[in-house]
Coordinates of C-alpha atoms and ligand atoms in Angstrom, one line a residue:
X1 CA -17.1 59.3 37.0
X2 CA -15.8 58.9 33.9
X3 CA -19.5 59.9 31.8
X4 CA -19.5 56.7 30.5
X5 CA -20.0 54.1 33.0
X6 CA -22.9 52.1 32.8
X7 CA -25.4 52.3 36.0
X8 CA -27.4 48.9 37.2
X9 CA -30.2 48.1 34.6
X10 CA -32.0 47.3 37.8
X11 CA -32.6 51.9 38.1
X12 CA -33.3 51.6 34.9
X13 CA -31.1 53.3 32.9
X14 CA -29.0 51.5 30.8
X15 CA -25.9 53.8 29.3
X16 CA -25.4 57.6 30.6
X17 CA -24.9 59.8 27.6
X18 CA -21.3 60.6 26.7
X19 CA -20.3 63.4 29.4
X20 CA -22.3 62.9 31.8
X21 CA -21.3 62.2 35.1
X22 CA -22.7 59.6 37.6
X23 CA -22.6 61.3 41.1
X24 CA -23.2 59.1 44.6
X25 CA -25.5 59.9 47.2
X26 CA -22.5 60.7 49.6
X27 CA -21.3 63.1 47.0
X28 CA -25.0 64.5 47.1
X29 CA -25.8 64.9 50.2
X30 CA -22.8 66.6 51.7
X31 CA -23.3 69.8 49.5
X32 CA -27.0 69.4 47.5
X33 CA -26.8 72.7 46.3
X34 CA -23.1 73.2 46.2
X35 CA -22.7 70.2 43.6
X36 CA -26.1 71.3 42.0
X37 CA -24.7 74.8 41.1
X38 CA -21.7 73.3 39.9
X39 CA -23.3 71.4 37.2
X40 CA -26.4 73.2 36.5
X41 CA -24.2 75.7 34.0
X42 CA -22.9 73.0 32.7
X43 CA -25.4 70.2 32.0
X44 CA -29.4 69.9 32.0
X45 CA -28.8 66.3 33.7
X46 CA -26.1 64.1 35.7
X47 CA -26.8 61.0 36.6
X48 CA -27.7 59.5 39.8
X49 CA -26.1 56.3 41.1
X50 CA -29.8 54.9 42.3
X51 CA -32.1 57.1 40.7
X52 CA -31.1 57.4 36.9
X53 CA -31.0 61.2 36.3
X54 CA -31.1 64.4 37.7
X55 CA -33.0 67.2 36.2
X56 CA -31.1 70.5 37.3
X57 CA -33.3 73.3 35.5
X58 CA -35.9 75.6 36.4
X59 CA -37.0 75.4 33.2
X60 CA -36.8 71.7 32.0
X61 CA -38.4 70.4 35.7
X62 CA -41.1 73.1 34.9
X63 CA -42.1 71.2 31.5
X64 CA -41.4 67.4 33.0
X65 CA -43.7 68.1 35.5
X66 CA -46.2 68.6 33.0
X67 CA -44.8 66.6 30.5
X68 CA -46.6 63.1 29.2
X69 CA -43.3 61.8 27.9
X70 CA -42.1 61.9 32.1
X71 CA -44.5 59.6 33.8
X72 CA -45.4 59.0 37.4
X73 CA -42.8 56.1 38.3
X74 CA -45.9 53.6 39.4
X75 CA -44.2 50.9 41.4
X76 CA -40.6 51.5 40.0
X77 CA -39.1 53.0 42.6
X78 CA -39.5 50.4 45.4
X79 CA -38.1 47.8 42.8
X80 CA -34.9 49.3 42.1
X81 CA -34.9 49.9 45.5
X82 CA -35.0 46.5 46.9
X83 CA -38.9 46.6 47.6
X84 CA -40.7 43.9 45.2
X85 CA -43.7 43.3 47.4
X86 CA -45.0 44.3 50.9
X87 CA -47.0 46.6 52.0
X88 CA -43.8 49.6 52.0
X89 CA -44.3 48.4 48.4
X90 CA -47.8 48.5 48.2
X91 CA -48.0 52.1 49.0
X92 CA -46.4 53.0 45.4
X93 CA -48.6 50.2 44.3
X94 CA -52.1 51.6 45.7
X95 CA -51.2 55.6 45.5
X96 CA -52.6 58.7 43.7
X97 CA -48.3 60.0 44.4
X98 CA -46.9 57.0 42.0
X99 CA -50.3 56.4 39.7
X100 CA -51.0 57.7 36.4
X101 CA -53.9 58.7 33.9
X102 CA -57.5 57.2 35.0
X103 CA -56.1 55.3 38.3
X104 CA -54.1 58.7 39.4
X105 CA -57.6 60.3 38.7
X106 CA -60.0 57.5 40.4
X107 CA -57.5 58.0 43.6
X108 CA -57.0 61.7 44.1
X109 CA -60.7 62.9 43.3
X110 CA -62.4 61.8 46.4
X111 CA -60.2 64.2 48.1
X112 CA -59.6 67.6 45.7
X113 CA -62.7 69.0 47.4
X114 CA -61.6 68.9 51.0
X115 CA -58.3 70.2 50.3
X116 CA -59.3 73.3 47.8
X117 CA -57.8 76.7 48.8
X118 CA -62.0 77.9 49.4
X119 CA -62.2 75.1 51.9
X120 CA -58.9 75.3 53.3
X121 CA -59.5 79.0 53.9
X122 CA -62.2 78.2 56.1
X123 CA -59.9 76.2 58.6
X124 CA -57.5 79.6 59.1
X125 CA -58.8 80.7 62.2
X126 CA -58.5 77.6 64.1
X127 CA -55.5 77.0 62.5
X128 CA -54.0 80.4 64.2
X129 CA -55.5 79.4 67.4
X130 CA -53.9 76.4 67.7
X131 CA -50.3 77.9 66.7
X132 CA -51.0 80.2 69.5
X133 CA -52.1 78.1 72.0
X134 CA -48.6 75.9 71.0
X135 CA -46.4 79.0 71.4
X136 CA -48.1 79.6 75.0
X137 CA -47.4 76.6 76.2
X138 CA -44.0 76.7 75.7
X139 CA -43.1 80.4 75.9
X140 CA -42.3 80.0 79.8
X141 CA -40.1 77.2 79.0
X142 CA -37.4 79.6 78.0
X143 CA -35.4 77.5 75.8
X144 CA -37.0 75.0 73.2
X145 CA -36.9 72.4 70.3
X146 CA -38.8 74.6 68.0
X147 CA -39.5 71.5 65.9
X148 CA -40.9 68.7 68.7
X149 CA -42.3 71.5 70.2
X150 CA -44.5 73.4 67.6
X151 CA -43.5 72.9 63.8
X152 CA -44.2 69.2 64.1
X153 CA -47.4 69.9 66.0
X154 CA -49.3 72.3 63.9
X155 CA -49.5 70.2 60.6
X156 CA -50.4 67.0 63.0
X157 CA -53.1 68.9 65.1
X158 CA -54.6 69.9 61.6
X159 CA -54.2 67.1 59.7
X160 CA -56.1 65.0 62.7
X161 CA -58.7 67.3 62.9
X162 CA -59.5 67.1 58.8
X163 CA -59.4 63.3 59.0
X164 CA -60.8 62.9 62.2
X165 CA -57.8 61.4 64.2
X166 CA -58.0 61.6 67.7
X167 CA -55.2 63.8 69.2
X168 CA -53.9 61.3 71.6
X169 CA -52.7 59.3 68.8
X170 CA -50.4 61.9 67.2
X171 CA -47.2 60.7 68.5
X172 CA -47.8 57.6 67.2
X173 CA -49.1 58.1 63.6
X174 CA -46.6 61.4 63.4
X175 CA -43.6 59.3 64.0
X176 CA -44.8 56.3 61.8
X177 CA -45.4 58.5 59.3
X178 CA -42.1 60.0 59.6
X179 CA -40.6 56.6 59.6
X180 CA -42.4 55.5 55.8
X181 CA -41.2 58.9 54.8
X182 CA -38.1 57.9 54.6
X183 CA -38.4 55.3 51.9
X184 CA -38.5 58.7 49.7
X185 CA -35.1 59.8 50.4
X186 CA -32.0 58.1 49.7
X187 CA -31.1 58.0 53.5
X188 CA -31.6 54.4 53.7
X189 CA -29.7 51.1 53.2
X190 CA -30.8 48.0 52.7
X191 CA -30.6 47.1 56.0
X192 CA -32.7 49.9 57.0
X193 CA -35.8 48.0 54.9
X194 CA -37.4 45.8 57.3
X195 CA -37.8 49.0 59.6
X196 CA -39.2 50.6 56.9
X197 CA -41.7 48.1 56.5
X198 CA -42.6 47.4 59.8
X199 CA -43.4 51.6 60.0
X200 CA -45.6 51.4 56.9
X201 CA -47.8 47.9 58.2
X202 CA -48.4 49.8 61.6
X203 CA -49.4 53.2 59.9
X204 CA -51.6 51.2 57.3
X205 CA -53.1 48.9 60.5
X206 CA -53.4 52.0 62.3
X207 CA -55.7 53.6 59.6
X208 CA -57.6 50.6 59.2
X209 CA -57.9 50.3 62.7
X210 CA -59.8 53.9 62.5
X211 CA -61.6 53.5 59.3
X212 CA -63.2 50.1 60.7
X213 CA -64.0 52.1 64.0
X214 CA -66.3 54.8 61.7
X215 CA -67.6 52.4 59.9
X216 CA -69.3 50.6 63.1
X217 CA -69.9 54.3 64.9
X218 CA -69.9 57.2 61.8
X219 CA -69.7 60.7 63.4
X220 CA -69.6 64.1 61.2
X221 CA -66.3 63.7 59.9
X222 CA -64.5 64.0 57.2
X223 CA -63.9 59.9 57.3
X224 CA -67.4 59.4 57.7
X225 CA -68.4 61.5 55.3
X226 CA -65.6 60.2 52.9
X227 CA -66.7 56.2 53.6
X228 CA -70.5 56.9 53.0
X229 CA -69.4 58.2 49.6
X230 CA -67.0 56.4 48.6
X231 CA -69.5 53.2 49.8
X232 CA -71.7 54.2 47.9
X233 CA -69.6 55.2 44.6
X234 CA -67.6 52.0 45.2
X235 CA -64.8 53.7 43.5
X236 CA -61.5 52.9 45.4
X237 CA -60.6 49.4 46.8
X238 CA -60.3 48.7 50.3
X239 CA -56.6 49.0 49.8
X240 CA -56.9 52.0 48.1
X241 CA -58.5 54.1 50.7
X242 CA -56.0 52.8 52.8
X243 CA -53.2 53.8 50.6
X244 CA -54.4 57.5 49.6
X245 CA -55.1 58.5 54.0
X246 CA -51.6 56.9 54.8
X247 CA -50.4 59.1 51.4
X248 CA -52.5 62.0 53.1
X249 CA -50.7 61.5 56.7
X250 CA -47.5 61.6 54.9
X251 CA -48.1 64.5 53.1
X252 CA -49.7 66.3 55.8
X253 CA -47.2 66.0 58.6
X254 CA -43.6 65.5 57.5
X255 CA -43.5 68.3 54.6
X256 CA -44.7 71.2 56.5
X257 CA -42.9 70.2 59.4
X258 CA -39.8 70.6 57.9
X259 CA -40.6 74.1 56.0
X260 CA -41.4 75.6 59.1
X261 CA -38.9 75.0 60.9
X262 CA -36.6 76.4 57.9
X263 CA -38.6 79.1 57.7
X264 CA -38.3 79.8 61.0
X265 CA -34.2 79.0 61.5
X266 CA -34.1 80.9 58.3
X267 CA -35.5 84.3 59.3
X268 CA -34.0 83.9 62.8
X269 CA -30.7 83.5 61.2
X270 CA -31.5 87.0 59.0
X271 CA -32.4 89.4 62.1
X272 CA -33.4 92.4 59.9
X273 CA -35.6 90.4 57.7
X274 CA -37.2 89.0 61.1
X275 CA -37.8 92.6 62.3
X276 CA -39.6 93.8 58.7
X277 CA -42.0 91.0 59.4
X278 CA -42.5 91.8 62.9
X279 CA -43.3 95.3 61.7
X280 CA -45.3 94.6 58.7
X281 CA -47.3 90.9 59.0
X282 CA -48.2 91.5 55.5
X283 CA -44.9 90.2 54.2
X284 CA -45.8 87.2 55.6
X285 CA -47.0 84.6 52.8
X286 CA -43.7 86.0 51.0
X287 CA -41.4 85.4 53.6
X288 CA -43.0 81.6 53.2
X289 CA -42.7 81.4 49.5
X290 CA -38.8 82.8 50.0
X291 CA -38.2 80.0 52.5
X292 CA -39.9 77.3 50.7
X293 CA -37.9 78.3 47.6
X294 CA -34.3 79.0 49.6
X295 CA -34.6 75.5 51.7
X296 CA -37.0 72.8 50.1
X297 CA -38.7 70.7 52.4
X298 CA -39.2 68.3 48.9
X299 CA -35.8 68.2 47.1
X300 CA -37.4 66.4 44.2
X301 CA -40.3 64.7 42.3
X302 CA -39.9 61.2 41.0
X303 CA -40.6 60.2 37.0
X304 CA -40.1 57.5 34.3
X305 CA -39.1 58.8 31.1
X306 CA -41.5 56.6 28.9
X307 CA -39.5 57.8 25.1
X308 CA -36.4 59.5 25.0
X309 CA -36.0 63.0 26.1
X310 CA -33.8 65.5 24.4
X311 CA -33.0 68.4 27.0
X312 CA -30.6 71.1 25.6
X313 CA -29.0 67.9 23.1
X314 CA -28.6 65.8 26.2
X315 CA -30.6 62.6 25.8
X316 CA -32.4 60.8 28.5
X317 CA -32.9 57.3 27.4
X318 CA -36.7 55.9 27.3
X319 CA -37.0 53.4 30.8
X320 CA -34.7 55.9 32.8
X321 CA -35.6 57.1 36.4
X322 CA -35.9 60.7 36.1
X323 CA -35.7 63.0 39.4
X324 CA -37.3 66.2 38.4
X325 CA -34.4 68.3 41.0
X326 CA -37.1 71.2 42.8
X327 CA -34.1 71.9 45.2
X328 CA -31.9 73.0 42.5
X329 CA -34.3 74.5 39.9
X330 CA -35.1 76.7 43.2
X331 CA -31.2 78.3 42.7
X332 CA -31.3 78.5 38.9
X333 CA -29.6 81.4 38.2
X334 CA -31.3 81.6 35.0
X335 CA -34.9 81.8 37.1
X336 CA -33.9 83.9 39.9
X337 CA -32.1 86.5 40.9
X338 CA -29.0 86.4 42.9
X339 CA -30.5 82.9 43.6
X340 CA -28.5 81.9 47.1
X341 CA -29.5 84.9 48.6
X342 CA -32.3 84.9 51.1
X343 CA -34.9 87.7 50.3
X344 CA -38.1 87.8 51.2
X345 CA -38.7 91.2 49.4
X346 CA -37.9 89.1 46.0
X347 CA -40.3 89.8 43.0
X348 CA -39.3 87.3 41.0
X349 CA -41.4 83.4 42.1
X350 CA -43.7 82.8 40.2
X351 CA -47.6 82.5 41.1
X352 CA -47.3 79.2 41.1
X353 CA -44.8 77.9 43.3
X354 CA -43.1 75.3 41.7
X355 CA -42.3 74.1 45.0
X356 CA -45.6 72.3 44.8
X357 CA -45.0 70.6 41.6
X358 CA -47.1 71.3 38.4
X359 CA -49.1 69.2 36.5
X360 CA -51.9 66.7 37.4
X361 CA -49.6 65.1 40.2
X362 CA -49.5 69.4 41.9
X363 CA -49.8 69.1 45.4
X364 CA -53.2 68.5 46.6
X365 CA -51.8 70.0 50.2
X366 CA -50.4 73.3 49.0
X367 CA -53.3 75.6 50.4
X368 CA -53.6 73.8 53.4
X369 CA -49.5 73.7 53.6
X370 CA -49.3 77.9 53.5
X371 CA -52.1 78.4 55.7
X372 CA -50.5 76.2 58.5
X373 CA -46.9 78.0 57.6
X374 CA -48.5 81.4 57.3
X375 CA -50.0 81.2 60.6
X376 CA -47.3 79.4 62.2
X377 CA -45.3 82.5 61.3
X378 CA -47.3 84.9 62.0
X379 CA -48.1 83.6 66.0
X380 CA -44.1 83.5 66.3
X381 CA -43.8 87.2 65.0
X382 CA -46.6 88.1 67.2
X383 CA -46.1 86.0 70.8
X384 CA -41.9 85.4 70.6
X385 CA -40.8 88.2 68.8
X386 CA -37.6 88.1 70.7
X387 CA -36.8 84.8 69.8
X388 CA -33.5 83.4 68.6
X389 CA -31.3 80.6 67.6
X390 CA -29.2 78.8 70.1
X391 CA -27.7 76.0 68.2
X392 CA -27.8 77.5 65.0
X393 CA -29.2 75.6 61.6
X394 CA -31.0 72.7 62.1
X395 CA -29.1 69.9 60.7
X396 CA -30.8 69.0 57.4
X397 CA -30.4 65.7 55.6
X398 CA -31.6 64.8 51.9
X399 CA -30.9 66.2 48.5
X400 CA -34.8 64.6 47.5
X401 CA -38.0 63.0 48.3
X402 CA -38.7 64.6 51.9
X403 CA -36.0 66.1 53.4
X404 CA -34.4 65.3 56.8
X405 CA -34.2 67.9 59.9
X406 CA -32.7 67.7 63.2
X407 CA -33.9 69.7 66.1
X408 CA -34.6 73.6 65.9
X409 CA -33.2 75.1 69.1
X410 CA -34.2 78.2 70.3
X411 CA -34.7 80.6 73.3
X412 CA -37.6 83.0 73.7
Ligands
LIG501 C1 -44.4 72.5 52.5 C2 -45.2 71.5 52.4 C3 -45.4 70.7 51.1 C4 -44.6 70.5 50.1 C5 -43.2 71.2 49.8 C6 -45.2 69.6 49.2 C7 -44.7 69.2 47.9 C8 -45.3 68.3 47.1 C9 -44.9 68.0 45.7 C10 -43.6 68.6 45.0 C11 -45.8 67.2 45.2 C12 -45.7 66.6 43.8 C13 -45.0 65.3 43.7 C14 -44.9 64.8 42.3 O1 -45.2 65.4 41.3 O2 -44.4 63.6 42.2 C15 -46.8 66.9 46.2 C16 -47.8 66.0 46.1 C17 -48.6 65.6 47.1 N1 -48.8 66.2 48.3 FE1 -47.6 67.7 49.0 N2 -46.3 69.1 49.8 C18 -46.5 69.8 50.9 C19 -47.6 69.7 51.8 C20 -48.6 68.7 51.7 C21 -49.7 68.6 52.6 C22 -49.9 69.5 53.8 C23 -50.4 67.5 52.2 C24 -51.6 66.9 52.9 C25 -52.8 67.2 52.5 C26 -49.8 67.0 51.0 C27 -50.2 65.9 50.3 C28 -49.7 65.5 49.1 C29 -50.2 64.4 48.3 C30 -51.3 63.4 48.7 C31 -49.6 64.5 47.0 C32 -49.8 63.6 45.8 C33 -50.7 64.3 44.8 C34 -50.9 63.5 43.5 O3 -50.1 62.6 43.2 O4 -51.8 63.8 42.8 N3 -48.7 67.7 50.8 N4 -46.5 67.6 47.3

């Protein structure tokens, strides 16, 4: 750590400016926002022993995200990753996540409609009703994984019902889907890769399997719907549609399965904070934006810087791997106020959460993301107000990508 070392040309960065330091992912993950806080006066980047650099501030990971100089990483990251081909591979290859320009805009529009705030909206009250129907069921239980048992379930349930997956199979796609996740983090090792693959060709067989079955027997669905228009538009390959339902699954499940059980762990670990919202349901949505911004499900976004970037006289080099850093530019001190402090009473996030990215890449789930964490808040307050933690904070892995959790415990 010496700020000049060089990093492999394979993560494409070839010299670290002078001062920089190269932290590991060991060094990462055992205190993400302990090392972040350290640095973040200090330095707008450090570098990354596989991902190039780390962008620590509100403020510059604000811009990237928007900026065309940062690019989305296409199929980059799986390279320097150990990942030249396969279909793990081929869902950087085929994805609105990793695209850019027209491709990134051919791939994402076929689904901005179903997922706008006005349609999403619509969904609340089933939405609700299934988060109640999950806290009934396990309310007698006593004592519960608050994760398996309800946080993992409410994205699935809604997520099948917008694409039309039967129930039955949420299990199956839920845990592959967890499975792929993982290629996002740095959680794996090499040796982890051919599990990783063998996830993504089941989920990807498994969404063809469906597709082919609404193609033979269409229904009113959103898939059927989706095929007959995109049929007849013949705008994304075969592949592609694929690609952007696996990216969908993803995105749907794992994310919001994470925030709520933070948000949940969170405001059982802050009793008074729990009792406001028990009192007054309209602190809700900002008790969710507090937790989302306190404990990221998404520790980061991925770019390529395509010229050099100057940040505060710090130079990333053009061809590095940027990772725009949401979990620390969450606790910038010069953004928010008394940053590691949980308050859901805070004033100062902005309208946009930059939680959910910015930019053309913004995440095309965030309404349907608040609804299910809004109501899956709310049914707790309402139908376990007296729960509380048993086994304290869920253990949480991951300083990027999609972070890791363990399993919530808690008694009603
Ligand atoms: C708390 C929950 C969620 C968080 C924190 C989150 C966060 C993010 C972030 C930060 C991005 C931008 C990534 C980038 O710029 O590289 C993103 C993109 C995306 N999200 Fe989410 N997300 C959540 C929920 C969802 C849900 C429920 C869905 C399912 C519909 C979803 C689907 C996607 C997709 C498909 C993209 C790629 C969009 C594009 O590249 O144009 N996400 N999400």
């Amino acid at each position: 750590m010496d700020g000049t070392e060089e990093t492999t040309r394979d993560a494409g960065v070839p010299r670290l400016p002078e001062g920089v330091p190269t932290l590991t992912v060991a060094e990462l993950e055992a205190d993400p926002h302990g090392t972040f806080r350290t640095w973040r006066p200090r330095l707008p980047v450090i570098g990354h022993e596989v991902a190039g650099f780390v962008v620590l501030r509100a403020g510059d990971v604000d811009r990237l995200m928007r900026d065309s100089r940062a690019q989305a990483t296409e199929t980059l990251y799986p390279e320097t990753r150990g990942i030249p081909e396969g279909r793990l591979f081929d869902i950087f290859a085929h994805g609105m996540l990793t695209a850019n320009g027209a491709v990134h805009r051919r791939r994402r529009s076929p689904f901005t409609r179903t997922f706008a705030a006005r349609m999403i909206e619509g969904l609340r009250p089933r939405i609700r009703a299934a988060a109640e129907s999950l806290v009934r069921d396990w309310l007698p239980d006593g004592e519960v994984d608050l994760v398996a048992r309800y946080t993992a379930l409410i994205p699935a349930q809604t997520i099948a019902d917008i694409l039309g997956l039967p129930h039955d199979d949420i299990p199956r796609f839920t845990q592959l889907a967890y499975d792929v996740s993982r290629v996002l983090s740095f959680t794996f090792e090499p040796e982890d890769i051919p599990d990783l693959e063998a996830a993504a060709v089941a989920l990807q067989d498994y969404v063809r399997a469906i597709l082919d079955a609404r193609r033979s027997a269409p229904r009113d669905d959103f898939l059927s719907r989706f095929l007959a228009e995109a049929g007849a538009a013949g705008d994304l390959t075969s592949d592609e549609v694929i690609v952007q339902l696996v990216q969908l699954i993803i995105g749907g499940t794992d994310t919001t399965r994470v925030a709520g059980a933070l948000q949940a762990a969170l405001l059982l670990q802050h009793p008074e904070q729990w009792a406001a919202l028990r009192r007054d349901p309209g602190l809700i949505p900002a008790a969710v934006a507090e937790s989302l911004r306190y404990e990221p499900s998404v520790g980061s976004a991925g770019r390529v810087a395509r010229e050099a970037i100057d940040l505060d006289g710090t130079i990333v080099p053009a061809g590095s791997m940027i990772m725009l850093s949401t979990l620390s530019a969450l606790r910038d001190e010069a953004a928010f106020r008394d940053p590691d402090t949980f308050d859901i009473r805070r004033d100062d996030l902005p309208r946009l959460h930059p939680i959910f990215g910015g930019g053309a890449h913004r995440c095309i789930g965030e309404a349907l993301a608040r609804v299910e964490l809004e109501e899956g808040l709310g049914a707790l307050t309402r139908l376990a107000p007296g729960l509380r933690l048993t086994g304290g904070m869920p253990v949480l892995h991951g300083h990027s990508g999609i972070r890791r959790i363990g399993p919530l415990h808690v008694a009603t």
